[in-house]
Structures are given as C-alpha cells and as structure tokens.
CSV table of C-alpha atoms in Angstrom, one decimal:
chain,number,residue,atom,x,y,z
A,1,MET,CA,-18.7,-44.5,-31.4
A,2,SER,CA,-18.2,-43.5,-28.4
A,3,THR,CA,-14.1,-41.8,-27.1
A,4,ALA,CA,-13.6,-42.4,-23.1
A,5,VAL,CA,-11.9,-39.6,-21.4
A,6,GLY,CA,-9.0,-40.2,-18.9
A,7,PRO,CA,-8.4,-38.5,-15.4
A,8,VAL,CA,-5.9,-35.9,-16.2
A,9,PRO,CA,-2.3,-36.6,-15.9
A,10,ALA,CA,-0.8,-36.1,-12.8
A,11,THR,CA,1.8,-34.1,-14.5
A,12,ARG,CA,-0.4,-31.9,-16.7
A,13,ARG,CA,-2.5,-30.9,-13.2
A,14,GLY,CA,0.7,-29.8,-11.3
A,15,GLY,CA,1.7,-28.1,-14.0
A,16,LEU,CA,-1.2,-26.2,-14.3
A,17,LEU,CA,-1.9,-25.3,-10.6
A,18,THR,CA,1.8,-24.2,-11.1
A,19,THR,CA,1.4,-21.8,-13.5
A,20,VAL,CA,-2.2,-20.5,-11.5
A,21,ARG,CA,0.3,-20.0,-8.6
A,22,ALA,CA,2.8,-17.7,-11.0
A,23,TYR,CA,0.0,-15.8,-11.9
A,24,LEU,CA,-1.4,-15.3,-8.3
A,25,ALA,CA,1.9,-14.1,-7.5
A,26,LEU,CA,2.6,-12.2,-10.0
A,27,THR,CA,-0.9,-9.7,-8.4
A,28,LYS,CA,1.2,-9.7,-4.7
A,29,ALA,CA,-2.3,-10.9,-3.3
A,30,ARG,CA,-0.3,-10.0,0.0
A,31,ILE,CA,0.4,-6.1,-0.6
A,32,ILE,CA,-3.6,-6.3,-1.8
A,33,GLU,CA,-4.8,-7.3,1.5
A,34,GLN,CA,-3.7,-4.2,2.8
A,35,LEU,CA,-4.4,-2.3,0.2
A,36,LEU,CA,-8.6,-3.0,1.5
A,37,VAL,CA,-8.0,-2.9,4.7
A,38,VAL,CA,-7.9,1.6,4.1
A,39,THR,CA,-10.5,0.8,1.4
A,40,VAL,CA,-13.9,-0.3,3.9
A,41,PRO,CA,-13.2,2.1,6.5
A,42,ALA,CA,-12.6,4.8,4.1
A,43,MET,CA,-16.6,4.0,2.7
A,44,MET,CA,-17.7,3.6,5.9
A,45,LEU,CA,-15.9,7.3,6.7
A,46,ALA,CA,-17.7,8.5,3.6
A,47,GLU,CA,-21.5,7.1,4.3
A,48,ARG,CA,-21.1,7.7,8.1
A,49,SER,CA,-22.7,4.0,8.8
A,50,VAL,CA,-22.1,1.0,7.0
A,51,PRO,CA,-22.4,1.2,3.3
A,52,SER,CA,-24.7,-1.5,1.1
A,53,LEU,CA,-22.2,-4.5,1.0
A,54,TRP,CA,-23.3,-5.3,-2.4
A,55,LEU,CA,-21.2,-2.0,-3.2
A,56,VAL,CA,-18.7,-3.0,-0.5
A,57,LEU,CA,-18.0,-5.9,-2.6
A,58,SER,CA,-18.0,-4.8,-5.7
A,59,VAL,CA,-15.8,-1.9,-4.7
A,60,LEU,CA,-13.2,-4.8,-2.9
A,61,VAL,CA,-13.4,-6.7,-6.1
A,62,GLY,CA,-12.6,-3.8,-8.4
A,63,GLY,CA,-10.3,-2.7,-6.0
A,64,ALA,CA,-8.1,-5.7,-5.9
A,65,GLY,CA,-8.4,-5.9,-9.5
A,66,ALA,CA,-6.9,-2.9,-9.6
A,67,ALA,CA,-3.7,-3.4,-7.5
A,68,ALA,CA,-2.7,-7.2,-9.2
A,69,SER,CA,-2.8,-5.1,-12.2
A,70,ALA,CA,-0.6,-2.3,-10.6
A,71,HIS,CA,1.7,-5.3,-9.4
A,72,ALA,CA,1.3,-7.3,-12.7
A,73,LEU,CA,2.9,-4.5,-14.6
A,74,ASN,CA,5.2,-3.8,-11.7
A,75,CYS,CA,7.1,-6.8,-12.1
A,76,VAL,CA,7.1,-6.7,-15.7
A,77,VAL,CA,9.2,-3.6,-15.7
A,78,ASP,CA,11.0,-4.6,-12.9
A,79,ALA,CA,12.0,-8.0,-13.9
A,80,ASP,CA,15.3,-7.2,-14.6
A,81,ILE,CA,15.9,-5.9,-11.1
A,82,ASP,CA,13.7,-8.7,-9.1
A,83,ALA,CA,16.6,-11.3,-10.7
A,84,LYS,CA,19.0,-9.5,-8.4
A,85,MET,CA,17.4,-9.2,-5.2
A,86,ALA,CA,17.0,-12.0,-2.5
A,87,ARG,CA,14.0,-10.6,-1.7
A,88,THR,CA,12.3,-10.8,-4.8
A,89,ARG,CA,14.5,-13.1,-7.0
A,90,LYS,CA,12.0,-16.2,-6.5
A,91,ARG,CA,9.2,-13.9,-8.0
A,92,PRO,CA,7.4,-15.4,-11.3
A,93,LEU,CA,9.1,-13.2,-13.9
A,94,ALA,CA,12.3,-12.9,-12.2
A,95,ARG,CA,12.7,-17.2,-12.4
A,96,GLU,CA,11.2,-16.5,-15.3
A,97,ALA,CA,8.3,-18.7,-14.7
A,98,VAL,CA,5.5,-16.5,-16.9
A,99,PRO,CA,7.0,-15.0,-20.5
A,100,ARG,CA,7.0,-11.0,-19.5
A,101,SER,CA,4.6,-11.4,-22.3
A,102,HIS,CA,1.6,-12.5,-21.4
A,103,ALA,CA,2.4,-10.5,-18.0
A,104,LEU,CA,2.2,-7.9,-19.7
A,105,VAL,CA,-1.3,-8.8,-21.3
A,106,PHE,CA,-2.9,-10.4,-17.7
A,107,GLY,CA,-1.4,-7.0,-16.1
A,108,LEU,CA,-3.3,-4.9,-19.0
A,109,VAL,CA,-6.5,-7.1,-18.8
A,110,LEU,CA,-6.8,-7.0,-15.1
A,111,GLY,CA,-6.8,-3.2,-15.3
A,112,ALA,CA,-9.4,-3.0,-18.0
A,113,LEU,CA,-11.3,-5.7,-16.7
A,114,SER,CA,-11.2,-3.8,-13.3
A,115,ALA,CA,-12.5,-0.3,-14.2
A,116,VAL,CA,-15.3,-1.5,-16.3
A,117,TRP,CA,-16.4,-3.4,-13.3
A,118,LEU,CA,-16.0,-0.1,-11.0
A,119,GLY,CA,-17.7,2.2,-13.1
A,120,LEU,CA,-21.1,-0.8,-14.1
A,121,THR,CA,-21.2,-1.2,-10.2
A,122,ALA,CA,-20.2,2.0,-8.4
A,123,ASN,CA,-19.7,4.9,-10.5
A,124,TRP,CA,-17.1,6.0,-13.4
A,125,VAL,CA,-15.5,8.5,-10.8
A,126,ALA,CA,-14.2,5.7,-8.8
A,127,ALA,CA,-13.4,3.2,-12.6
A,128,GLY,CA,-11.2,6.4,-13.7
A,129,LEU,CA,-9.3,7.2,-10.3
A,130,SER,CA,-8.4,3.2,-10.7
A,131,VAL,CA,-7.2,3.5,-13.3
A,132,ALA,CA,-5.0,7.0,-12.7
A,133,ALA,CA,-3.9,5.3,-9.8
A,134,ILE,CA,-2.5,1.8,-12.5
A,135,ALA,CA,-1.3,4.3,-14.6
A,136,PHE,CA,0.9,7.2,-11.7
A,137,TYR,CA,2.3,3.5,-10.2
A,138,ILE,CA,3.8,2.4,-13.5
A,139,LEU,CA,4.5,5.6,-15.6
A,140,VAL,CA,5.4,7.7,-13.1
A,141,TYR,CA,6.9,5.5,-9.6
A,142,THR,CA,7.9,2.3,-11.8
A,143,LEU,CA,9.3,3.5,-14.4
A,144,LEU,CA,10.0,6.8,-14.1
A,145,LEU,CA,11.4,7.4,-10.2
A,146,LYS,CA,12.3,4.0,-8.5
A,147,ARG,CA,15.3,3.8,-10.3
A,148,ARG,CA,16.2,7.5,-11.2
A,149,THR,CA,15.6,9.0,-7.8
A,150,ALA,CA,15.8,8.4,-3.8
A,151,GLN,CA,12.4,10.9,-3.2
A,152,ASN,CA,11.2,7.3,-5.3
A,153,ILE,CA,9.1,6.4,-2.5
A,154,VAL,CA,7.7,9.5,-0.9
A,155,TRP,CA,5.5,10.9,-4.4
A,156,GLY,CA,5.3,7.4,-5.9
A,157,GLY,CA,3.6,5.9,-3.1
A,158,ALA,CA,0.6,8.4,-3.7
A,159,ALA,CA,-0.5,5.4,-5.8
A,160,GLY,CA,-0.2,3.7,-2.5
A,161,CYS,CA,-2.8,6.3,-1.1
A,162,MET,CA,-5.5,5.9,-3.8
A,163,PRO,CA,-7.8,3.4,-2.5
A,164,VAL,CA,-9.4,5.3,0.0
A,165,VAL,CA,-9.8,8.1,-2.2
A,166,ILE,CA,-11.7,5.7,-4.8
A,167,GLY,CA,-13.5,3.9,-1.3
A,168,TRP,CA,-15.2,7.4,-1.2
A,169,ALA,CA,-15.5,8.2,-4.3
A,170,ALA,CA,-17.6,5.0,-4.6
A,171,VAL,CA,-19.9,5.9,-1.9
A,172,THR,CA,-20.0,9.7,-3.1
A,173,GLY,CA,-19.6,9.9,-6.2
A,174,SER,CA,-16.9,12.5,-5.3
A,175,VAL,CA,-14.6,13.0,-3.6
A,176,GLY,CA,-14.7,14.4,0.2
A,177,TRP,CA,-12.2,16.6,2.2
A,178,PRO,CA,-11.7,13.8,4.5
A,179,ALA,CA,-11.0,11.4,2.4
A,180,TRP,CA,-8.2,13.5,0.9
A,181,VAL,CA,-6.9,13.3,5.0
A,182,LEU,CA,-6.5,9.5,4.6
A,183,PHE,CA,-5.0,9.4,1.1
A,184,ALA,CA,-2.5,11.9,3.3
A,185,ILE,CA,-2.0,10.1,6.3
A,186,ILE,CA,-0.9,7.0,4.4
A,187,PHE,CA,1.4,9.5,2.3
A,188,PHE,CA,3.4,10.4,4.8
A,189,TRP,CA,2.7,6.5,6.1
A,190,THR,CA,5.1,5.3,3.1
A,191,PRO,CA,8.2,6.6,3.7
A,192,PRO,CA,8.9,5.1,7.1
A,193,HIS,CA,7.0,1.7,6.7
A,194,PHE,CA,9.3,1.0,3.1
A,195,TRP,CA,12.1,2.7,4.5
A,196,ALA,CA,12.7,0.8,7.7
A,197,LEU,CA,12.4,-2.2,5.5
A,198,ALA,CA,14.9,-0.6,3.0
A,199,MET,CA,17.3,0.0,5.9
A,200,ARG,CA,17.4,-4.4,6.7
A,201,TYR,CA,18.1,-4.8,2.7
A,202,ARG,CA,19.9,-2.2,2.0
A,203,ASP,CA,22.5,-4.3,0.5
A,204,ASP,CA,19.3,-6.0,-2.1
A,205,TYR,CA,18.5,-2.3,-3.3
A,206,ALA,CA,22.1,-1.3,-3.7
A,207,ALA,CA,22.8,-4.6,-6.1
A,208,ALA,CA,20.1,-3.8,-8.1
A,209,GLY,CA,20.9,-0.3,-8.0
A,210,ILE,CA,17.8,0.7,-6.7
A,211,PRO,CA,18.6,4.5,-5.1
A,212,MET,CA,16.3,4.6,-1.8
A,213,LEU,CA,17.2,6.2,0.5
A,214,PRO,CA,18.9,3.8,3.0
A,215,VAL,CA,21.2,2.7,0.1
A,216,VAL,CA,22.4,6.8,-1.4
A,217,ALA,CA,21.7,8.4,2.9
A,218,SER,CA,23.9,7.7,5.7
A,219,PRO,CA,22.1,5.7,8.2
A,220,ARG,CA,21.6,9.4,10.2
A,221,ARG,CA,19.9,10.8,7.8
A,222,VAL,CA,17.7,8.1,6.8
A,223,SER,CA,17.0,7.6,10.5
A,224,ARG,CA,16.0,11.3,11.2
A,225,GLN,CA,13.8,11.1,7.7
A,226,ILE,CA,11.6,8.6,9.5
A,227,VAL,CA,11.2,10.9,12.4
A,228,ALA,CA,10.0,14.0,10.0
A,229,TYR,CA,7.6,11.8,8.2
A,230,SER,CA,6.5,10.1,11.4
A,231,TRP,CA,5.8,13.5,12.7
A,232,ALA,CA,4.1,14.6,9.6
A,233,MET,CA,1.7,11.4,9.8
A,234,VAL,CA,0.9,12.2,13.2
A,235,ALA,CA,-0.3,15.7,12.9
A,236,TRP,CA,-2.8,14.5,9.9
A,237,SER,CA,-4.0,11.5,11.4
A,238,ALA,CA,-5.8,14.5,14.1
A,239,LEU,CA,-7.2,16.8,10.9
A,240,LEU,CA,-9.6,13.2,10.4
A,241,ILE,CA,-11.3,14.1,13.9
A,242,PRO,CA,-13.3,16.7,13.1
A,243,ALA,CA,-15.3,14.4,10.9
A,244,THR,CA,-14.9,11.7,13.6
A,245,SER,CA,-15.9,11.1,17.8
A,246,TRP,CA,-14.0,9.6,20.7
A,247,ILE,CA,-13.5,6.5,19.6
A,248,TYR,CA,-10.5,8.0,16.9
A,249,LEU,CA,-9.2,10.4,18.6
A,250,GLY,CA,-8.8,7.9,21.6
A,251,THR,CA,-6.5,5.1,19.2
A,252,ALA,CA,-5.0,7.6,16.9
A,253,ALA,CA,-3.9,9.5,20.2
A,254,LEU,CA,-2.7,6.3,21.5
A,255,GLY,CA,-1.3,4.5,17.8
A,256,GLY,CA,0.0,8.2,17.1
A,257,VAL,CA,2.4,7.9,20.6
A,258,TRP,CA,3.3,4.7,20.1
A,259,PHE,CA,4.4,4.6,16.6
A,260,LEU,CA,6.2,8.4,17.4
A,261,VAL,CA,8.5,6.5,20.7
A,262,ALA,CA,9.1,3.6,17.9
A,263,ALA,CA,10.6,6.1,15.4
A,264,HIS,CA,12.6,7.9,17.9
A,265,ARG,CA,13.6,4.8,19.9
A,266,LEU,CA,15.2,3.9,15.8
A,267,ASP,CA,16.9,7.0,15.2
A,268,GLY,CA,18.0,6.7,19.0
A,269,ALA,CA,19.8,3.4,18.0
A,270,VAL,CA,21.4,5.1,15.2
A,271,LYS,CA,22.5,7.5,17.0
A,272,ARG,CA,24.4,5.6,19.2
A,273,ASP,CA,25.7,3.2,16.9
A,274,GLU,CA,23.8,0.3,18.0
A,275,VAL,CA,22.4,-2.5,16.4
A,276,VAL,CA,19.3,-0.9,14.7
A,277,GLN,CA,16.1,-3.4,14.5
A,278,SER,CA,14.4,-1.6,11.8
A,279,MET,CA,11.7,-3.8,11.2
A,280,ARG,CA,10.5,-3.5,14.3
A,281,LEU,CA,9.0,-0.6,12.9
A,282,PHE,CA,8.3,-1.8,9.9
A,283,HIS,CA,5.9,-4.5,11.3
A,284,LEU,CA,4.6,-1.6,14.2
A,285,SER,CA,3.5,0.2,11.1
A,286,ASN,CA,1.4,-2.7,9.8
A,287,THR,CA,-0.4,-3.0,13.0
A,288,TYR,CA,-0.2,1.0,13.4
A,289,LEU,CA,-2.2,1.2,9.6
A,290,THR,CA,-4.5,-1.4,10.6
A,291,GLY,CA,-5.2,-0.6,13.8
A,292,LEU,CA,-6.0,3.5,12.7
A,293,PHE,CA,-8.8,2.5,9.7
A,294,VAL,CA,-9.7,0.2,11.9
A,295,ALA,CA,-10.8,2.9,14.2
A,296,VAL,CA,-12.3,4.9,11.2
A,297,ALA,CA,-14.3,1.6,10.7
A,298,VAL,CA,-15.7,1.1,14.0
A,299,ASP,CA,-16.5,4.7,14.7
A,300,SER,CA,-18.3,4.7,11.5
A,301,ALA,CA,-20.4,2.1,12.1
A,302,VAL,CA,-21.2,3.2,15.8
A,303,GLY,CA,-22.3,6.3,14.9
A,304,TRP,CA,-21.4,8.6,17.7
A,305,PRO,CA,-21.9,12.8,16.9
A,306,VAL,CA,-18.8,13.4,15.2
A,307,PHE,CA,-16.7,16.9,16.9
A,308,GLY,CA,-17.4,18.9,13.6
A,309,TRP,CA,-15.2,22.8,13.2
A,310,PRO,CA,-13.7,23.5,15.4
A,311,PHE,CA,-13.2,20.2,17.7
C-alpha cells in the first residue's frame, strides 16, 4: 500500500524560510563581507602573488564560519540591549525569532566546524588564530569591555583585525611582520569608523547603557580622538611600503590624505557647533579600507619589485 506525499503546505514553507532567514541574520552576513575583503589581500601579500584558489576558497569558508560564530554568540549575549536600540531591535534574538539556547548552540557549532575546517584545509596555526579571535570577541569585547568602558571599541576591535593574520598564517604557516602592520591599520581604523557611527546613533547607545565614547564624552573630545586615530592609521599604512611597490604607495598616499581631510572637516564642524554629518565619515571609512586592501591585492598580483628597507 503506497502513501502519497503531497506538497509541503505554504505556511510550513513560509515558516521554514523565516527560520532560515533568522539564523542567517544572526551571522551579520554584511559585516562578514567586509572581513573577507581584507583576508584575500593579506593572503596575496603573503604569497606576493595569487595563492592557490583552493586555499583561498577554504580560508574564505572557514573565516566566514568563524565570523558568523562570533556574531551569533554576540547576539546571544547582547539580546537585551539589542532590544532597546532602534538600530538593532529587529535582530532575531531581540524580537525572539530564535530561542537563545538554539542561537548559542548554533554559534558554538559554527565556531568548532570553522576551526576544524581551517585546520584540515589550511593549517592549524590559522585554525588556532580563528578560535582566539572568536574567544577575544566574546569574552573580552562583548562580556568584559562593551558595557563597562568607553575604550570598548578600541581594544575590543582587535578581534576584527584578526582575519588578516589568519589569512597570512594560512599561506605561510606563521605570522610575518607585514601581517601585523595590516592588523594595526585595521586596529587604528576601527575607532574612527565606529565612533562616527556612534555619533549618529548616540541616543540609541545611551538608551541601552553602552558607554560608547560619543555617549560619555563631549562631541569635541570625540572629534579630536577621531582625528588622532586617523593620523595613526595613515602613519601605520606607510609602514607597509617596504613590502609593496608603487601601486600600494600611490593608493595609500591619496587615500590617506582623503581620509584625513574628511576627519579634520568633521572636527571643524564640531568646533563651529555646526550640524555634524558623521555618517559621511563612516561610509568613507568603508571605502578607504576597501580601496587600501584592493591596492594590496593588485600590488601583489602585478608583482613589481618591492621597495624593501630602506625605502
């Protein structure tokens, strides 16, 4: 006797699709794209050419999994404050679209699978660094710093710098000095990037009790800090010149001037007590970082002789 299996009811299909979308939202996929943008150029710089496409693909998959794990676990810890902020209240846990226990298991499994994948397809140095990045993001930034200090994004942002180190290690099995320069560029880029965003959403962070610098400090102090970190970022970008050629040098110089002008304009608007368009700097910071790392990739692919020391 046969039993006919009819089509899946539309309501069930819709419910499944909604659940899948909720779990995907936990991973903050748009942020992952930015992390991967910096990983491939770091791998190309380590190779000073185009690495094995299989290695690149494996690192992208493993890196995306590690980042997704960190973001999902972050959503678990921050579900209460996400529900208070207009910018984040539509996240799955803030609107209870996914049980917190399920999201916790989801994040932990993603982290374990990504580490095993990187270990088997790249090397265990890269795998260990990915685990360290997840642990730092959750334990140090999310649990220790985020709700306690205005320096949260400064030191906590170090987790977001790890993809370049992981990418370098995947190619070489170790971490060379250019990888740490790339790390530092992103480290100094992070405060201007997030403080520009926090200036726009200051009331949101204040309502959630998050002591982002724009919440606890005057706009003048924030703008001065943005300028200071912008100068540090541009200065560190110059330290990569010995490992690159004219392509990177030209891009870093022009992009650095562009960013510094924008940072000083923001500071000037604050000084004059004008309406501050901080989101302009936020969006520009994304463009700057992408352009700089694209230049690293192109420079490596073209393969012109590097400047070396001294340059």
